[in-house]
């Protein structure tokens, strides 16, 4: 299992890496929420270094969206894993709900 991390990559970008699965989901949420709380304006979450996902990754993303909305952040996802897109479609979430 690759440990999850969320690190500032640029002034408006957070680079996510490692596994985003049930075993890492709670830690991922806590770390990412802390990083988002430090931000204002536009925030890009780059998923390019995420190695493995399961359904908890989709729940993680939706949680990040809710937090961003509460904090008036403009949240974008880059390099969203194909598996997460497929899971979203499977449960009937439209792309507008996933990639606001």
mmCIF file of N, CA, C and O in Angstrom:
data_model
loop_
_atom_site.group_PDB
_atom_site.id
_atom_site.type_symbol
_atom_site.label_atom_id
_atom_site.label_comp_id
_atom_site.label_asym_id
_atom_site.label_seq_id
_atom_site.Cartn_x
_atom_site.Cartn_y
_atom_site.Cartn_z
ATOM 1 N N UNK A 1 0.847 -1.181 0.000
ATOM 2 C CA UNK A 1 0.000 0.000 0.000
ATOM 3 C C UNK A 1 0.896 1.250 0.000
ATOM 4 O O UNK A 1 1.804 1.372 0.800
ATOM 5 N N UNK A 2 0.581 2.166 -0.905
ATOM 6 C CA UNK A 2 1.327 3.423 -0.982
ATOM 7 C C UNK A 2 0.646 4.453 -0.084
ATOM 8 O O UNK A 2 -0.551 4.694 -0.221
ATOM 9 N N UNK A 3 1.361 5.052 0.847
ATOM 10 C CA UNK A 3 0.741 6.032 1.741
ATOM 11 C C UNK A 3 0.247 7.253 0.970
ATOM 12 O O UNK A 3 0.865 7.680 -0.004
ATOM 13 N N UNK A 4 -0.862 7.806 1.428
ATOM 14 C CA UNK A 4 -1.455 8.986 0.810
ATOM 15 C C UNK A 4 -0.720 10.238 1.273
ATOM 16 O O UNK A 4 -0.342 10.354 2.430
ATOM 17 N N UNK A 5 -0.550 11.184 0.339
ATOM 18 C CA UNK A 5 -0.055 12.501 0.735
ATOM 19 C C UNK A 5 -0.723 13.574 -0.113
ATOM 20 O O UNK A 5 -1.219 13.310 -1.211
ATOM 21 N N UNK A 6 -0.757 14.764 0.440
ATOM 22 C CA UNK A 6 -1.353 15.937 -0.203
ATOM 23 C C UNK A 6 -0.386 17.086 0.046
ATOM 24 O O UNK A 6 -0.296 17.574 1.171
ATOM 25 N N UNK A 7 0.327 17.493 -1.013
ATOM 26 C CA UNK A 7 1.372 18.498 -0.846
ATOM 27 C C UNK A 7 1.141 19.674 -1.789
ATOM 28 O O UNK A 7 0.738 19.481 -2.930
ATOM 29 N N UNK A 8 1.437 20.873 -1.315
ATOM 30 C CA UNK A 8 1.360 22.032 -2.208
ATOM 31 C C UNK A 8 2.343 21.855 -3.360
ATOM 32 O O UNK A 8 3.509 21.529 -3.148
ATOM 33 N N UNK A 9 1.862 22.043 -4.566
ATOM 34 C CA UNK A 9 2.696 21.899 -5.756
ATOM 35 C C UNK A 9 2.964 23.252 -6.397
ATOM 36 O O UNK A 9 3.993 23.477 -6.995
ATOM 37 N N UNK A 10 2.026 24.144 -6.290
ATOM 38 C CA UNK A 10 2.105 25.501 -6.823
ATOM 39 C C UNK A 10 1.192 26.341 -5.944
ATOM 40 O O UNK A 10 0.475 25.800 -5.101
ATOM 41 N N UNK A 11 1.179 27.645 -6.120
ATOM 42 C CA UNK A 11 0.345 28.476 -5.251
ATOM 43 C C UNK A 11 -1.130 28.053 -5.195
ATOM 44 O O UNK A 11 -1.760 28.180 -4.158
ATOM 45 N N UNK A 12 -1.634 27.514 -6.292
ATOM 46 C CA UNK A 12 -3.052 27.140 -6.295
ATOM 47 C C UNK A 12 -3.277 25.639 -6.474
ATOM 48 O O UNK A 12 -4.391 25.198 -6.716
ATOM 49 N N UNK A 13 -2.210 24.819 -6.358
ATOM 50 C CA UNK A 13 -2.325 23.388 -6.662
ATOM 51 C C UNK A 13 -1.887 22.519 -5.494
ATOM 52 O O UNK A 13 -0.863 22.775 -4.866
ATOM 53 N N UNK A 14 -2.681 21.485 -5.240
ATOM 54 C CA UNK A 14 -2.332 20.447 -4.278
ATOM 55 C C UNK A 14 -2.115 19.154 -5.051
ATOM 56 O O UNK A 14 -2.974 18.730 -5.815
ATOM 57 N N UNK A 15 -0.956 18.542 -4.880
ATOM 58 C CA UNK A 15 -0.628 17.292 -5.545
ATOM 59 C C UNK A 15 -0.960 16.140 -4.610
ATOM 60 O O UNK A 15 -0.406 16.037 -3.514
ATOM 61 N N UNK A 16 -1.854 15.277 -5.056
ATOM 62 C CA UNK A 16 -2.238 14.094 -4.284
ATOM 63 C C UNK A 16 -1.426 12.910 -4.791
ATOM 64 O O UNK A 16 -1.230 12.755 -5.997
ATOM 65 N N UNK A 17 -0.967 12.066 -3.872
ATOM 66 C CA UNK A 17 -0.214 10.882 -4.292
ATOM 67 C C UNK A 17 -0.502 9.719 -3.361
ATOM 68 O O UNK A 17 -1.008 9.899 -2.254
ATOM 69 N N UNK A 18 -0.170 8.533 -3.853
ATOM 70 C CA UNK A 18 -0.370 7.320 -3.073
ATOM 71 C C UNK A 18 -1.711 6.682 -3.359
ATOM 72 O O UNK A 18 -2.348 6.944 -4.375
ATOM 73 N N UNK A 19 -2.139 5.816 -2.447
ATOM 74 C CA UNK A 19 -3.413 5.116 -2.580
ATOM 75 C C UNK A 19 -4.526 5.922 -1.925
ATOM 76 O O UNK A 19 -4.354 6.444 -0.822
ATOM 77 N N UNK A 20 -5.650 5.991 -2.607
ATOM 78 C CA UNK A 20 -6.841 6.638 -2.062
ATOM 79 C C UNK A 20 -7.913 5.558 -1.987
ATOM 80 O O UNK A 20 -8.774 5.415 -2.852
ATOM 81 N N UNK A 21 -7.780 4.749 -0.914
ATOM 82 C CA UNK A 21 -8.629 3.573 -0.720
ATOM 83 C C UNK A 21 -9.152 3.590 0.715
ATOM 84 O O UNK A 21 -8.801 4.462 1.502
ATOM 85 N N UNK A 22 -10.013 2.622 1.041
ATOM 86 C CA UNK A 22 -10.608 2.580 2.381
ATOM 87 C C UNK A 22 -9.568 2.714 3.488
ATOM 88 O O UNK A 22 -9.772 3.433 4.457
ATOM 89 N N UNK A 23 -8.441 2.037 3.341
ATOM 90 C CA UNK A 23 -7.409 2.042 4.384
ATOM 91 C C UNK A 23 -6.774 3.415 4.586
ATOM 92 O O UNK A 23 -6.249 3.696 5.660
ATOM 93 N N UNK A 24 -6.806 4.274 3.577
ATOM 94 C CA UNK A 24 -6.176 5.595 3.682
ATOM 95 C C UNK A 24 -7.177 6.741 3.684
ATOM 96 O O UNK A 24 -6.787 7.899 3.858
ATOM 97 N N UNK A 25 -8.449 6.452 3.494
ATOM 98 C CA UNK A 25 -9.464 7.488 3.271
ATOM 99 C C UNK A 25 -9.591 8.489 4.419
ATOM 100 O O UNK A 25 -9.666 9.698 4.173
ATOM 101 N N UNK A 26 -9.627 8.036 5.641
ATOM 102 C CA UNK A 26 -9.800 8.961 6.767
ATOM 103 C C UNK A 26 -8.589 9.878 6.897
ATOM 104 O O UNK A 26 -8.731 11.090 7.074
ATOM 105 N N UNK A 27 -7.404 9.322 6.802
ATOM 106 C CA UNK A 27 -6.185 10.127 6.843
ATOM 107 C C UNK A 27 -6.172 11.113 5.671
ATOM 108 O O UNK A 27 -5.850 12.293 5.851
ATOM 109 N N UNK A 28 -6.531 10.645 4.490
ATOM 110 C CA UNK A 28 -6.560 11.504 3.299
ATOM 111 C C UNK A 28 -7.511 12.677 3.505
ATOM 112 O O UNK A 28 -7.182 13.817 3.179
ATOM 113 N N UNK A 29 -8.670 12.400 4.054
ATOM 114 C CA UNK A 29 -9.655 13.459 4.294
ATOM 115 C C UNK A 29 -9.112 14.486 5.282
ATOM 116 O O UNK A 29 -9.182 15.686 5.050
ATOM 117 N N UNK A 30 -8.533 14.030 6.375
ATOM 118 C CA UNK A 30 -8.016 14.939 7.393
ATOM 119 C C UNK A 30 -6.888 15.820 6.852
ATOM 120 O O UNK A 30 -6.888 17.033 7.058
ATOM 121 N N UNK A 31 -5.944 15.203 6.167
ATOM 122 C CA UNK A 31 -4.803 15.944 5.622
ATOM 123 C C UNK A 31 -5.274 16.960 4.579
ATOM 124 O O UNK A 31 -4.857 18.121 4.591
ATOM 125 N N UNK A 32 -6.145 16.522 3.689
ATOM 126 C CA UNK A 32 -6.598 17.394 2.611
ATOM 127 C C UNK A 32 -7.475 18.517 3.138
ATOM 128 O O UNK A 32 -7.357 19.667 2.680
ATOM 129 N N UNK A 33 -8.333 18.234 4.102
ATOM 130 C CA UNK A 33 -9.148 19.298 4.699
ATOM 131 C C UNK A 33 -8.258 20.366 5.326
ATOM 132 O O UNK A 33 -8.541 21.558 5.217
ATOM 133 N N UNK A 34 -7.189 19.955 5.990
ATOM 134 C CA UNK A 34 -6.266 20.930 6.590
ATOM 135 C C UNK A 34 -5.606 21.784 5.510
ATOM 136 O O UNK A 34 -5.475 22.998 5.674
ATOM 137 N N UNK A 35 -5.210 21.170 4.424
ATOM 138 C CA UNK A 35 -4.605 21.924 3.311
ATOM 139 C C UNK A 35 -5.612 22.882 2.678
ATOM 140 O O UNK A 35 -5.269 24.014 2.354
ATOM 141 N N UNK A 36 -6.834 22.423 2.495
ATOM 142 C CA UNK A 36 -7.862 23.287 1.901
ATOM 143 C C UNK A 36 -8.191 24.465 2.814
ATOM 144 O O UNK A 36 -8.474 25.560 2.336
ATOM 145 N N UNK A 37 -8.137 24.244 4.115
ATOM 146 C CA UNK A 37 -8.435 25.316 5.063
ATOM 147 C C UNK A 37 -7.415 26.444 4.987
ATOM 148 O O UNK A 37 -7.700 27.578 5.373
ATOM 149 N N UNK A 38 -6.228 26.150 4.468
ATOM 150 C CA UNK A 38 -5.175 27.158 4.321
ATOM 151 C C UNK A 38 -5.318 27.974 3.041
ATOM 152 O O UNK A 38 -4.574 28.924 2.839
ATOM 153 N N UNK A 39 -6.247 27.592 2.184
ATOM 154 C CA UNK A 39 -6.349 28.175 0.843
ATOM 155 C C UNK A 39 -7.483 29.182 0.715
ATOM 156 O O UNK A 39 -8.445 29.148 1.472
ATOM 157 N N UNK A 40 -7.350 30.034 -0.286
ATOM 158 C CA UNK A 40 -8.420 30.949 -0.679
ATOM 159 C C UNK A 40 -8.511 30.934 -2.200
ATOM 160 O O UNK A 40 -7.541 30.592 -2.889
ATOM 161 N N UNK A 41 -9.661 31.313 -2.714
ATOM 162 C CA UNK A 41 -9.824 31.420 -4.159
ATOM 163 C C UNK A 41 -9.882 30.090 -4.864
ATOM 164 O O UNK A 41 -10.594 29.177 -4.471
ATOM 165 N N UNK A 42 -9.071 29.961 -5.902
ATOM 166 C CA UNK A 42 -9.053 28.770 -6.749
ATOM 167 C C UNK A 42 -8.069 27.742 -6.195
ATOM 168 O O UNK A 42 -6.937 28.076 -5.833
ATOM 169 N N UNK A 43 -8.498 26.478 -6.167
ATOM 170 C CA UNK A 43 -7.634 25.379 -5.743
ATOM 171 C C UNK A 43 -7.775 24.249 -6.767
ATOM 172 O O UNK A 43 -8.874 23.829 -7.092
ATOM 173 N N UNK A 44 -6.639 23.794 -7.247
ATOM 174 C CA UNK A 44 -6.591 22.654 -8.156
ATOM 175 C C UNK A 44 -6.068 21.459 -7.373
ATOM 176 O O UNK A 44 -5.021 21.555 -6.720
ATOM 177 N N UNK A 45 -6.787 20.357 -7.437
ATOM 178 C CA UNK A 45 -6.309 19.116 -6.839
ATOM 179 C C UNK A 45 -5.870 18.217 -7.991
ATOM 180 O O UNK A 45 -6.673 17.821 -8.828
ATOM 181 N N UNK A 46 -4.571 17.916 -8.018
ATOM 182 C CA UNK A 46 -3.977 17.118 -9.080
ATOM 183 C C UNK A 46 -3.872 15.667 -8.615
ATOM 184 O O UNK A 46 -3.127 15.358 -7.693
ATOM 185 N N UNK A 47 -4.623 14.796 -9.281
ATOM 186 C CA UNK A 47 -4.675 13.372 -8.933
ATOM 187 C C UNK A 47 -3.637 12.551 -9.703
ATOM 188 O O UNK A 47 -3.679 11.326 -9.662
ATOM 189 N N UNK A 48 -2.709 13.176 -10.403
ATOM 190 C CA UNK A 48 -1.812 12.459 -11.316
ATOM 191 C C UNK A 48 -0.938 11.406 -10.641
ATOM 192 O O UNK A 48 -0.509 10.456 -11.291
ATOM 193 N N UNK A 49 -0.667 11.553 -9.359
ATOM 194 C CA UNK A 49 0.196 10.580 -8.684
ATOM 195 C C UNK A 49 -0.578 9.631 -7.765
ATOM 196 O O UNK A 49 0.020 8.918 -6.961
ATOM 197 N N UNK A 50 -1.899 9.623 -7.897
ATOM 198 C CA UNK A 50 -2.708 8.645 -7.164
ATOM 199 C C UNK A 50 -2.535 7.304 -7.847
ATOM 200 O O UNK A 50 -2.759 7.165 -9.048
ATOM 201 N N UNK A 51 -2.127 6.312 -7.092
ATOM 202 C CA UNK A 51 -1.813 5.018 -7.687
ATOM 203 C C UNK A 51 -2.975 4.036 -7.677
ATOM 204 O O UNK A 51 -3.071 3.192 -8.572
ATOM 205 N N UNK A 52 -3.870 4.147 -6.695
ATOM 206 C CA UNK A 52 -4.956 3.181 -6.587
ATOM 207 C C UNK A 52 -6.150 3.859 -5.933
ATOM 208 O O UNK A 52 -5.977 4.645 -4.994
ATOM 209 N N UNK A 53 -7.362 3.557 -6.419
ATOM 210 C CA UNK A 53 -8.581 4.116 -5.839
ATOM 211 C C UNK A 53 -9.623 3.020 -5.663
ATOM 212 O O UNK A 53 -9.559 1.972 -6.305
ATOM 213 N N UNK A 54 -10.563 3.292 -4.768
ATOM 214 C CA UNK A 54 -11.775 2.487 -4.661
ATOM 215 C C UNK A 54 -12.924 3.463 -4.411
ATOM 216 O O UNK A 54 -12.747 4.676 -4.576
ATOM 217 N N UNK A 55 -14.067 2.974 -4.024
ATOM 218 C CA UNK A 55 -15.229 3.856 -3.886
ATOM 219 C C UNK A 55 -15.036 4.942 -2.833
ATOM 220 O O UNK A 55 -15.660 6.007 -2.912
ATOM 221 N N UNK A 56 -14.159 4.726 -1.876
ATOM 222 C CA UNK A 56 -13.917 5.766 -0.874
ATOM 223 C C UNK A 56 -13.259 6.998 -1.494
ATOM 224 O O UNK A 56 -13.378 8.101 -0.970
ATOM 225 N N UNK A 57 -12.591 6.839 -2.626
ATOM 226 C CA UNK A 57 -11.981 7.981 -3.321
ATOM 227 C C UNK A 57 -13.055 8.927 -3.836
ATOM 228 O O UNK A 57 -12.897 10.147 -3.786
ATOM 229 N N UNK A 58 -14.154 8.374 -4.302
ATOM 230 C CA UNK A 58 -15.260 9.209 -4.773
ATOM 231 C C UNK A 58 -15.900 9.941 -3.592
ATOM 232 O O UNK A 58 -16.177 11.140 -3.679
ATOM 233 N N UNK A 59 -16.071 9.258 -2.487
ATOM 234 C CA UNK A 59 -16.602 9.906 -1.279
ATOM 235 C C UNK A 59 -15.652 11.005 -0.806
ATOM 236 O O UNK A 59 -16.087 12.080 -0.387
ATOM 237 N N UNK A 60 -14.360 10.761 -0.885
ATOM 238 C CA UNK A 60 -13.345 11.750 -0.532
ATOM 239 C C UNK A 60 -13.515 13.008 -1.379
ATOM 240 O O UNK A 60 -13.536 14.124 -0.866
ATOM 241 N N UNK A 61 -13.647 12.851 -2.696
ATOM 242 C CA UNK A 61 -13.785 13.990 -3.593
ATOM 243 C C UNK A 61 -15.055 14.786 -3.292
ATOM 244 O O UNK A 61 -15.038 16.014 -3.254
ATOM 245 N N UNK A 62 -16.155 14.095 -3.063
ATOM 246 C CA UNK A 62 -17.406 14.792 -2.751
ATOM 247 C C UNK A 62 -17.287 15.557 -1.437
ATOM 248 O O UNK A 62 -17.804 16.663 -1.297
ATOM 249 N N UNK A 63 -16.571 14.991 -0.473
ATOM 250 C CA UNK A 63 -16.329 15.677 0.795
ATOM 251 C C UNK A 63 -15.492 16.942 0.578
ATOM 252 O O UNK A 63 -15.772 17.995 1.163
ATOM 253 N N UNK A 64 -14.487 16.839 -0.272
ATOM 254 C CA UNK A 64 -13.660 18.010 -0.595
ATOM 255 C C UNK A 64 -14.499 19.094 -1.265
ATOM 256 O O UNK A 64 -14.339 20.284 -0.973
ATOM 257 N N UNK A 65 -15.405 18.689 -2.139
ATOM 258 C CA UNK A 65 -16.277 19.660 -2.799
ATOM 259 C C UNK A 65 -17.159 20.388 -1.784
ATOM 260 O O UNK A 65 -17.328 21.603 -1.868
ATOM 261 N N UNK A 66 -17.716 19.649 -0.840
ATOM 262 C CA UNK A 66 -18.573 20.275 0.184
ATOM 263 C C UNK A 66 -17.773 21.274 1.021
ATOM 264 O O UNK A 66 -18.239 22.375 1.302
ATOM 265 N N UNK A 67 -16.573 20.899 1.419
ATOM 266 C CA UNK A 67 -15.724 21.792 2.204
ATOM 267 C C UNK A 67 -15.371 23.042 1.392
ATOM 268 O O UNK A 67 -15.418 24.150 1.913
ATOM 269 N N UNK A 68 -15.020 22.852 0.145
ATOM 270 C CA UNK A 68 -14.684 23.994 -0.712
ATOM 271 C C UNK A 68 -15.877 24.937 -0.843
ATOM 272 O O UNK A 68 -15.717 26.159 -0.771
ATOM 273 N N UNK A 69 -17.038 24.374 -1.006
ATOM 274 C CA UNK A 69 -18.249 25.203 -1.118
ATOM 275 C C UNK A 69 -18.478 26.008 0.160
ATOM 276 O O UNK A 69 -18.763 27.196 0.106
ATOM 277 N N UNK A 70 -18.329 25.366 1.308
ATOM 278 C CA UNK A 70 -18.495 26.060 2.596
ATOM 279 C C UNK A 70 -17.483 27.185 2.771
ATOM 280 O O UNK A 70 -17.766 28.197 3.398
ATOM 281 N N UNK A 71 -16.272 26.983 2.223
ATOM 282 C CA UNK A 71 -15.190 27.958 2.385
ATOM 283 C C UNK A 71 -15.042 28.889 1.186
ATOM 284 O O UNK A 71 -14.032 29.583 1.075
ATOM 285 N N UNK A 72 -16.025 28.877 0.298
ATOM 286 C CA UNK A 72 -16.028 29.734 -0.904
ATOM 287 C C UNK A 72 -14.781 29.557 -1.760
ATOM 288 O O UNK A 72 -14.215 30.514 -2.274
ATOM 289 N N UNK A 73 -14.349 28.311 -1.902
ATOM 290 C CA UNK A 73 -13.225 27.992 -2.770
ATOM 291 C C UNK A 73 -13.739 27.518 -4.124
ATOM 292 O O UNK A 73 -14.785 26.874 -4.198
ATOM 293 N N UNK A 74 -12.993 27.794 -5.157
ATOM 294 C CA UNK A 74 -13.270 27.265 -6.486
ATOM 295 C C UNK A 74 -12.385 26.039 -6.654
ATOM 296 O O UNK A 74 -11.160 26.165 -6.816
ATOM 297 N N UNK A 75 -12.965 24.858 -6.572
ATOM 298 C CA UNK A 75 -12.202 23.611 -6.564
ATOM 299 C C UNK A 75 -12.265 22.933 -7.927
ATOM 300 O O UNK A 75 -13.332 22.767 -8.504
ATOM 301 N N UNK A 76 -11.090 22.561 -8.433
ATOM 302 C CA UNK A 76 -10.985 21.862 -9.713
ATOM 303 C C UNK A 76 -10.158 20.597 -9.522
ATOM 304 O O UNK A 76 -9.282 20.551 -8.665
ATOM 305 N N UNK A 77 -10.452 19.595 -10.350
ATOM 306 C CA UNK A 77 -9.675 18.353 -10.333
ATOM 307 C C UNK A 77 -8.952 18.193 -11.659
ATOM 308 O O UNK A 77 -9.549 18.369 -12.720
ATOM 309 N N UNK A 78 -7.672 17.878 -11.580
ATOM 310 C CA UNK A 78 -6.885 17.554 -12.774
ATOM 311 C C UNK A 78 -6.476 16.094 -12.670
ATOM 312 O O UNK A 78 -6.233 15.581 -11.576
ATOM 313 N N UNK A 79 -6.405 15.454 -13.814
ATOM 314 C CA UNK A 79 -5.962 14.061 -13.886
ATOM 315 C C UNK A 79 -6.807 13.140 -13.007
ATOM 316 O O UNK A 79 -6.294 12.255 -12.326
ATOM 317 N N UNK A 80 -8.114 13.370 -13.045
ATOM 318 C CA UNK A 80 -9.055 12.564 -12.275
ATOM 319 C C UNK A 80 -8.949 11.109 -12.742
ATOM 320 O O UNK A 80 -9.032 10.844 -13.938
ATOM 321 N N UNK A 81 -8.743 10.150 -11.846
ATOM 322 C CA UNK A 81 -8.578 8.749 -12.256
ATOM 323 C C UNK A 81 -9.812 8.214 -13.000
ATOM 324 O O UNK A 81 -10.953 8.457 -12.597
ATOM 325 N N UNK A 82 -9.556 7.485 -14.073
ATOM 326 C CA UNK A 82 -10.645 6.902 -14.859
ATOM 327 C C UNK A 82 -11.562 6.037 -14.002
ATOM 328 O O UNK A 82 -12.778 6.023 -14.208
ATOM 329 N N UNK A 83 -10.987 5.331 -13.036
ATOM 330 C CA UNK A 83 -11.793 4.468 -12.174
ATOM 331 C C UNK A 83 -12.815 5.289 -11.376
ATOM 332 O O UNK A 83 -13.927 4.832 -11.138
ATOM 333 N N UNK A 84 -12.430 6.493 -10.960
ATOM 334 C CA UNK A 84 -13.358 7.351 -10.214
ATOM 335 C C UNK A 84 -14.484 7.846 -11.130
ATOM 336 O O UNK A 84 -15.634 7.935 -10.709
ATOM 337 N N UNK A 85 -14.145 8.142 -12.370
ATOM 338 C CA UNK A 85 -15.166 8.562 -13.336
ATOM 339 C C UNK A 85 -16.156 7.421 -13.548
ATOM 340 O O UNK A 85 -17.376 7.630 -13.525
ATOM 341 N N UNK A 86 -15.653 6.222 -13.717
ATOM 342 C CA UNK A 86 -16.518 5.060 -13.925
ATOM 343 C C UNK A 86 -17.417 4.804 -12.721
ATOM 344 O O UNK A 86 -18.596 4.498 -12.872
ATOM 345 N N UNK A 87 -16.872 4.941 -11.511
ATOM 346 C CA UNK A 87 -17.681 4.756 -10.305
ATOM 347 C C UNK A 87 -18.779 5.814 -10.222
ATOM 348 O O UNK A 87 -19.918 5.502 -9.874
ATOM 349 N N UNK A 88 -18.436 7.045 -10.538
ATOM 350 C CA UNK A 88 -19.424 8.126 -10.504
ATOM 351 C C UNK A 88 -20.554 7.838 -11.478
ATOM 352 O O UNK A 88 -21.738 7.997 -11.140
ATOM 353 N N UNK A 89 -20.209 7.409 -12.676
ATOM 354 C CA UNK A 89 -21.230 7.077 -13.659
ATOM 355 C C UNK A 89 -22.081 5.897 -13.199
ATOM 356 O O UNK A 89 -23.292 5.884 -13.391
ATOM 357 N N UNK A 90 -21.455 4.930 -12.575
ATOM 358 C CA UNK A 90 -22.153 3.738 -12.093
ATOM 359 C C UNK A 90 -23.223 4.084 -11.059
ATOM 360 O O UNK A 90 -24.309 3.513 -11.062
ATOM 361 N N UNK A 91 -22.922 5.050 -10.188
ATOM 362 C CA UNK A 91 -23.891 5.424 -9.148
ATOM 363 C C UNK A 91 -24.797 6.569 -9.588
ATOM 364 O O UNK A 91 -25.591 7.075 -8.795
ATOM 365 N N UNK A 92 -24.676 6.991 -10.841
ATOM 366 C CA UNK A 92 -25.602 7.972 -11.384
ATOM 367 C C UNK A 92 -25.251 9.419 -11.113
ATOM 368 O O UNK A 92 -26.109 10.292 -11.227
ATOM 369 N N UNK A 93 -24.001 9.714 -10.748
ATOM 370 C CA UNK A 93 -23.601 11.094 -10.561
ATOM 371 C C UNK A 93 -23.223 11.684 -11.910
ATOM 372 O O UNK A 93 -22.421 11.096 -12.650
ATOM 373 N N UNK A 94 -23.780 12.813 -12.221
ATOM 374 C CA UNK A 94 -23.468 13.443 -13.500
ATOM 375 C C UNK A 94 -22.100 14.102 -13.429
ATOM 376 O O UNK A 94 -21.597 14.423 -12.357
ATOM 377 N N UNK A 95 -21.521 14.333 -14.583
ATOM 378 C CA UNK A 95 -20.196 14.956 -14.612
ATOM 379 C C UNK A 95 -20.236 16.370 -14.023
ATOM 380 O O UNK A 95 -19.272 16.837 -13.448
ATOM 381 N N UNK A 96 -21.385 17.050 -14.119
ATOM 382 C CA UNK A 96 -21.481 18.394 -13.537
ATOM 383 C C UNK A 96 -21.390 18.332 -12.010
ATOM 384 O O UNK A 96 -20.925 19.268 -11.375
ATOM 385 N N UNK A 97 -21.809 17.255 -11.402
ATOM 386 C CA UNK A 97 -21.713 17.103 -9.952
ATOM 387 C C UNK A 97 -20.284 16.749 -9.532
ATOM 388 O O UNK A 97 -19.825 17.125 -8.467
ATOM 389 N N UNK A 98 -19.581 16.062 -10.385
ATOM 390 C CA UNK A 98 -18.242 15.611 -10.051
ATOM 391 C C UNK A 98 -17.204 16.700 -10.296
ATOM 392 O O UNK A 98 -16.310 16.908 -9.507
ATOM 393 N N UNK A 99 -17.315 17.383 -11.420
ATOM 394 C CA UNK A 99 -16.297 18.360 -11.791
ATOM 395 C C UNK A 99 -16.891 19.751 -11.865
ATOM 396 O O UNK A 99 -16.928 20.358 -12.892
ATOM 397 N N UNK A 100 -17.326 20.271 -10.764
ATOM 398 C CA UNK A 100 -17.899 21.617 -10.730
ATOM 399 C C UNK A 100 -16.905 22.637 -11.213
ATOM 400 O O UNK A 100 -15.762 22.613 -10.876
#
